[in-house]
mmCIF file of C-alpha atoms in Angstrom:
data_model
loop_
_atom_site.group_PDB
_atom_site.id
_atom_site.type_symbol
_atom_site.label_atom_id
_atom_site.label_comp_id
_atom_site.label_asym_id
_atom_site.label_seq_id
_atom_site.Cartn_x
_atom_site.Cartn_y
_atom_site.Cartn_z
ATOM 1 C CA UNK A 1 68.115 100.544 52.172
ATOM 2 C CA UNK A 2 69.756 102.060 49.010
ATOM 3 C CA UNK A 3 69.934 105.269 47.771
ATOM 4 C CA UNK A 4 70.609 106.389 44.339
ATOM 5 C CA UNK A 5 73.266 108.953 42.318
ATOM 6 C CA UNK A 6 73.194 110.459 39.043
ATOM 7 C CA UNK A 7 77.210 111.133 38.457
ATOM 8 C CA UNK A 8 79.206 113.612 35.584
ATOM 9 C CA UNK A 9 81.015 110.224 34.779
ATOM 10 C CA UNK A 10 77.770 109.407 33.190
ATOM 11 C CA UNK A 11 76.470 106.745 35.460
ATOM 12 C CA UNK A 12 73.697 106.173 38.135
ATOM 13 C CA UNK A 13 74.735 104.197 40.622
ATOM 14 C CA UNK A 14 73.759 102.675 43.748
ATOM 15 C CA UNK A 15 74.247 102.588 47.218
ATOM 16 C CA UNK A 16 74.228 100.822 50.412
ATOM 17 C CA UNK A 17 72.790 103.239 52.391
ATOM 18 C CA UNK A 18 73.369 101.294 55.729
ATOM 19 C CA UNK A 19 77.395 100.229 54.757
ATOM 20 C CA UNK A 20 77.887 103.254 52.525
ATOM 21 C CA UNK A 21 78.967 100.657 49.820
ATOM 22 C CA UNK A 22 78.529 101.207 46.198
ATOM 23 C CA UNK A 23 76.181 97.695 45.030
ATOM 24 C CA UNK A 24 76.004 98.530 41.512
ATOM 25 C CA UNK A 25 76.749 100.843 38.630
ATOM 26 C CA UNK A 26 74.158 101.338 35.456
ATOM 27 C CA UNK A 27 75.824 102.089 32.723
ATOM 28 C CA UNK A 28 74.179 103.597 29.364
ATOM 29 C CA UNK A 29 74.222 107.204 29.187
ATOM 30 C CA UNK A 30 76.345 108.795 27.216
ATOM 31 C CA UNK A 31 76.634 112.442 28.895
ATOM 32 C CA UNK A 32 76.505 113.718 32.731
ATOM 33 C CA UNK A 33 73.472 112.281 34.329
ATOM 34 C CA UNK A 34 71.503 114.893 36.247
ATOM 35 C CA UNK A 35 68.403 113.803 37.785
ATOM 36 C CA UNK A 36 67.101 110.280 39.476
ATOM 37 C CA UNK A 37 64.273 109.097 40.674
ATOM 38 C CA UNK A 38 62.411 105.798 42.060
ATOM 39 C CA UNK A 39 59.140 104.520 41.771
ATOM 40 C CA UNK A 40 57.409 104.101 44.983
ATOM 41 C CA UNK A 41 57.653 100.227 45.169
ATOM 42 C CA UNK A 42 61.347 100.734 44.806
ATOM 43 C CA UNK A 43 61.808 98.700 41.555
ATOM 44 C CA UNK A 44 62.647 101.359 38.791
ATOM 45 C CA UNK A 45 65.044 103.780 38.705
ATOM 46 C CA UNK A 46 64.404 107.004 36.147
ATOM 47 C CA UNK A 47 67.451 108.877 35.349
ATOM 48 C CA UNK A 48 67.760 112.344 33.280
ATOM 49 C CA UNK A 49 70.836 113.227 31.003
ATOM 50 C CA UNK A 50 72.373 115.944 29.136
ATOM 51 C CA UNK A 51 72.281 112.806 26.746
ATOM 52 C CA UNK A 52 68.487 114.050 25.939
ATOM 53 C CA UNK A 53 67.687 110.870 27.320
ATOM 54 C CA UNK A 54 65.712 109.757 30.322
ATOM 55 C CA UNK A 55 66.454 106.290 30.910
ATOM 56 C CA UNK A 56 64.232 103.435 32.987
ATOM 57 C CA UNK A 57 66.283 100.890 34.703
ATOM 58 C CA UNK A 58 65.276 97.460 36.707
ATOM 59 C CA UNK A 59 66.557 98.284 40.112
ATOM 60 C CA UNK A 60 67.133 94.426 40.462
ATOM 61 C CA UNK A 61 68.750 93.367 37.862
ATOM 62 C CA UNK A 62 70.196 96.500 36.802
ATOM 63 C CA UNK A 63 68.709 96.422 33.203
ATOM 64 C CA UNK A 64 67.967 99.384 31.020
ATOM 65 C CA UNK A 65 63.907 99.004 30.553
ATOM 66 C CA UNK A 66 63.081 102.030 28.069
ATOM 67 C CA UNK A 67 64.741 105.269 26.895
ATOM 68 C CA UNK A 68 62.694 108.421 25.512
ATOM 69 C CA UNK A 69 64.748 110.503 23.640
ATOM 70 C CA UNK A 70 63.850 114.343 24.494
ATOM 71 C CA UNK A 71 65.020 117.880 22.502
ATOM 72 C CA UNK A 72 67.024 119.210 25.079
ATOM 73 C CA UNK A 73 69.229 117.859 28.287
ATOM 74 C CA UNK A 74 67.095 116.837 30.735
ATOM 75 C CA UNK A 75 67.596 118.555 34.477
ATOM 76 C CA UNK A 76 64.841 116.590 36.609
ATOM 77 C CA UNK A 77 62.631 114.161 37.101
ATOM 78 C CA UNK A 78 59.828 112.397 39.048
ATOM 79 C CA UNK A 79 57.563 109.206 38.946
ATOM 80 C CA UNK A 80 53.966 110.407 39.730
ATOM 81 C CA UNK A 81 52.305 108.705 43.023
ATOM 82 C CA UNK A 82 50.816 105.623 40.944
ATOM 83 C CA UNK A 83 53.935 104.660 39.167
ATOM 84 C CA UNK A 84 52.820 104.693 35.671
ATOM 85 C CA UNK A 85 54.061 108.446 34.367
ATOM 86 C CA UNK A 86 57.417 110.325 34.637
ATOM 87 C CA UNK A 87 57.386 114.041 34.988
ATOM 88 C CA UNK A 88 60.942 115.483 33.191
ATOM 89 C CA UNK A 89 62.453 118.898 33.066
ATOM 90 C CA UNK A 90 64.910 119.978 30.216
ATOM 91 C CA UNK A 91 66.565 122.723 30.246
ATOM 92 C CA UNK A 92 64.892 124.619 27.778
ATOM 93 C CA UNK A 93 62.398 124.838 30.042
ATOM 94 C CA UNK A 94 59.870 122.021 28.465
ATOM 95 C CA UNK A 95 57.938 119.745 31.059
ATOM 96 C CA UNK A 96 57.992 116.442 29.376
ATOM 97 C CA UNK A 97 54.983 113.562 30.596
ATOM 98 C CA UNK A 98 55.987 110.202 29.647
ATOM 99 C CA UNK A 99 54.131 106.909 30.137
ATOM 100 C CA UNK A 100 55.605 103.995 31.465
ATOM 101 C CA UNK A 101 54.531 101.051 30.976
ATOM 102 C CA UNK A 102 54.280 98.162 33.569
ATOM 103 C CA UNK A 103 57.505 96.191 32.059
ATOM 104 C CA UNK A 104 60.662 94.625 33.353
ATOM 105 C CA UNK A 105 59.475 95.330 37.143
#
Protein backbone atom coordinates (compact mmCIF):
# COMPACT_ATOMS: atom_id res chain seq x y z
CA UNK A 1 0.00 0.00 0.00
CA UNK A 2 1.47 3.50 -0.74
CA UNK A 3 0.44 6.69 0.03
CA UNK A 4 1.35 9.87 -1.57
CA UNK A 5 2.90 13.63 -0.48
CA UNK A 6 2.96 16.83 -2.14
CA UNK A 7 6.19 18.56 -0.28
CA UNK A 8 7.45 22.66 -0.16
CA UNK A 9 10.77 21.08 -1.53
CA UNK A 10 8.80 20.81 -4.66
CA UNK A 11 8.38 17.11 -4.96
CA UNK A 12 5.62 14.37 -4.66
CA UNK A 13 6.80 11.54 -3.33
CA UNK A 14 5.90 8.20 -2.29
CA UNK A 15 5.48 6.01 0.41
CA UNK A 16 5.49 2.65 1.84
CA UNK A 17 2.64 2.84 3.76
CA UNK A 18 3.21 -0.61 5.49
CA UNK A 19 7.36 0.09 6.22
CA UNK A 20 6.92 3.86 6.34
CA UNK A 21 9.73 3.93 3.63
CA UNK A 22 10.01 6.57 1.08
CA UNK A 23 9.96 4.24 -2.64
CA UNK A 24 10.31 7.08 -4.85
CA UNK A 25 10.58 10.80 -5.44
CA UNK A 26 8.95 12.65 -8.74
CA UNK A 27 10.70 15.32 -9.54
CA UNK A 28 9.44 18.24 -12.02
CA UNK A 29 7.83 21.01 -10.36
CA UNK A 30 9.38 23.90 -9.97
CA UNK A 31 7.50 25.56 -6.82
CA UNK A 32 5.83 24.00 -3.48
CA UNK A 33 3.53 21.26 -4.51
CA UNK A 34 0.16 21.52 -2.80
CA UNK A 35 -2.35 19.06 -3.73
CA UNK A 36 -2.23 15.11 -4.87
CA UNK A 37 -4.37 12.86 -5.97
CA UNK A 38 -4.75 9.15 -7.49
CA UNK A 39 -6.85 7.69 -9.92
CA UNK A 40 -8.93 4.95 -8.65
CA UNK A 41 -6.95 2.03 -10.30
CA UNK A 42 -3.97 3.43 -8.52
CA UNK A 43 -1.81 4.13 -11.64
CA UNK A 44 -1.65 8.05 -11.92
CA UNK A 45 -0.73 10.39 -9.63
CA UNK A 46 -2.14 14.27 -10.20
CA UNK A 47 -0.23 16.81 -8.38
CA UNK A 48 -1.08 20.76 -8.01
CA UNK A 49 1.69 23.53 -7.73
CA UNK A 50 2.19 27.06 -6.99
CA UNK A 51 4.18 26.28 -10.31
CA UNK A 52 0.59 26.90 -12.12
CA UNK A 53 1.05 23.50 -13.08
CA UNK A 54 -0.86 20.32 -12.42
CA UNK A 55 1.25 17.56 -13.34
CA UNK A 56 0.18 13.65 -14.32
CA UNK A 57 2.68 11.12 -13.34
CA UNK A 58 2.93 7.09 -14.07
CA UNK A 59 2.77 5.78 -10.58
CA UNK A 60 4.98 2.84 -11.94
CA UNK A 61 7.50 4.09 -13.56
CA UNK A 62 7.52 7.38 -12.08
CA UNK A 63 7.20 9.32 -15.44
CA UNK A 64 5.74 12.74 -15.92
CA UNK A 65 2.59 11.90 -18.42
CA UNK A 66 1.10 15.54 -19.13
CA UNK A 67 1.28 19.03 -17.57
CA UNK A 68 -1.58 21.80 -18.02
CA UNK A 69 -0.34 24.97 -17.35
CA UNK A 70 -3.11 27.05 -15.28
CA UNK A 71 -3.28 31.18 -14.41
CA UNK A 72 -2.85 30.92 -10.92
CA UNK A 73 -1.16 28.34 -8.19
CA UNK A 74 -3.10 25.55 -7.97
CA UNK A 75 -4.42 24.51 -4.17
CA UNK A 76 -6.37 21.10 -4.94
CA UNK A 77 -7.23 18.53 -6.85
CA UNK A 78 -9.27 15.38 -7.68
CA UNK A 79 -9.67 12.62 -10.42
CA UNK A 80 -13.47 12.22 -11.01
CA UNK A 81 -14.91 8.49 -10.28
CA UNK A 82 -14.21 7.25 -14.02
CA UNK A 83 -10.67 8.36 -14.26
CA UNK A 84 -10.75 10.40 -17.31
CA UNK A 85 -11.13 14.26 -15.81
CA UNK A 86 -9.23 16.18 -13.06
CA UNK A 87 -11.09 18.68 -10.99
CA UNK A 88 -8.30 21.66 -9.85
CA UNK A 89 -8.59 24.57 -7.53
CA UNK A 90 -6.29 27.72 -7.86
CA UNK A 91 -6.18 30.08 -5.68
CA UNK A 92 -7.87 32.70 -7.35
CA UNK A 93 -10.65 30.86 -6.81
CA UNK A 94 -11.08 29.27 -10.57
CA UNK A 95 -12.30 25.51 -10.75
CA UNK A 96 -10.29 24.19 -13.57
CA UNK A 97 -11.79 20.64 -15.57
CA UNK A 98 -9.13 19.00 -17.42
CA UNK A 99 -9.29 15.87 -19.58
CA UNK A 100 -7.01 13.19 -19.34
CA UNK A 101 -6.42 11.11 -21.66
CA UNK A 102 -5.93 7.27 -21.33
CA UNK A 103 -1.89 7.49 -21.83
CA UNK A 104 1.19 6.18 -20.13
CA UNK A 105 -1.10 4.00 -17.62
Amino acid sequence: TQVISGSMDYTVKVWNLETGEEQFTLTGHSRSVNAVAVTADGTRVISGSDDKTVKVWNLETGEEIATFIGDGNFHSCAVAPDGLKIIAGDAGGMVHFLKLENQGA
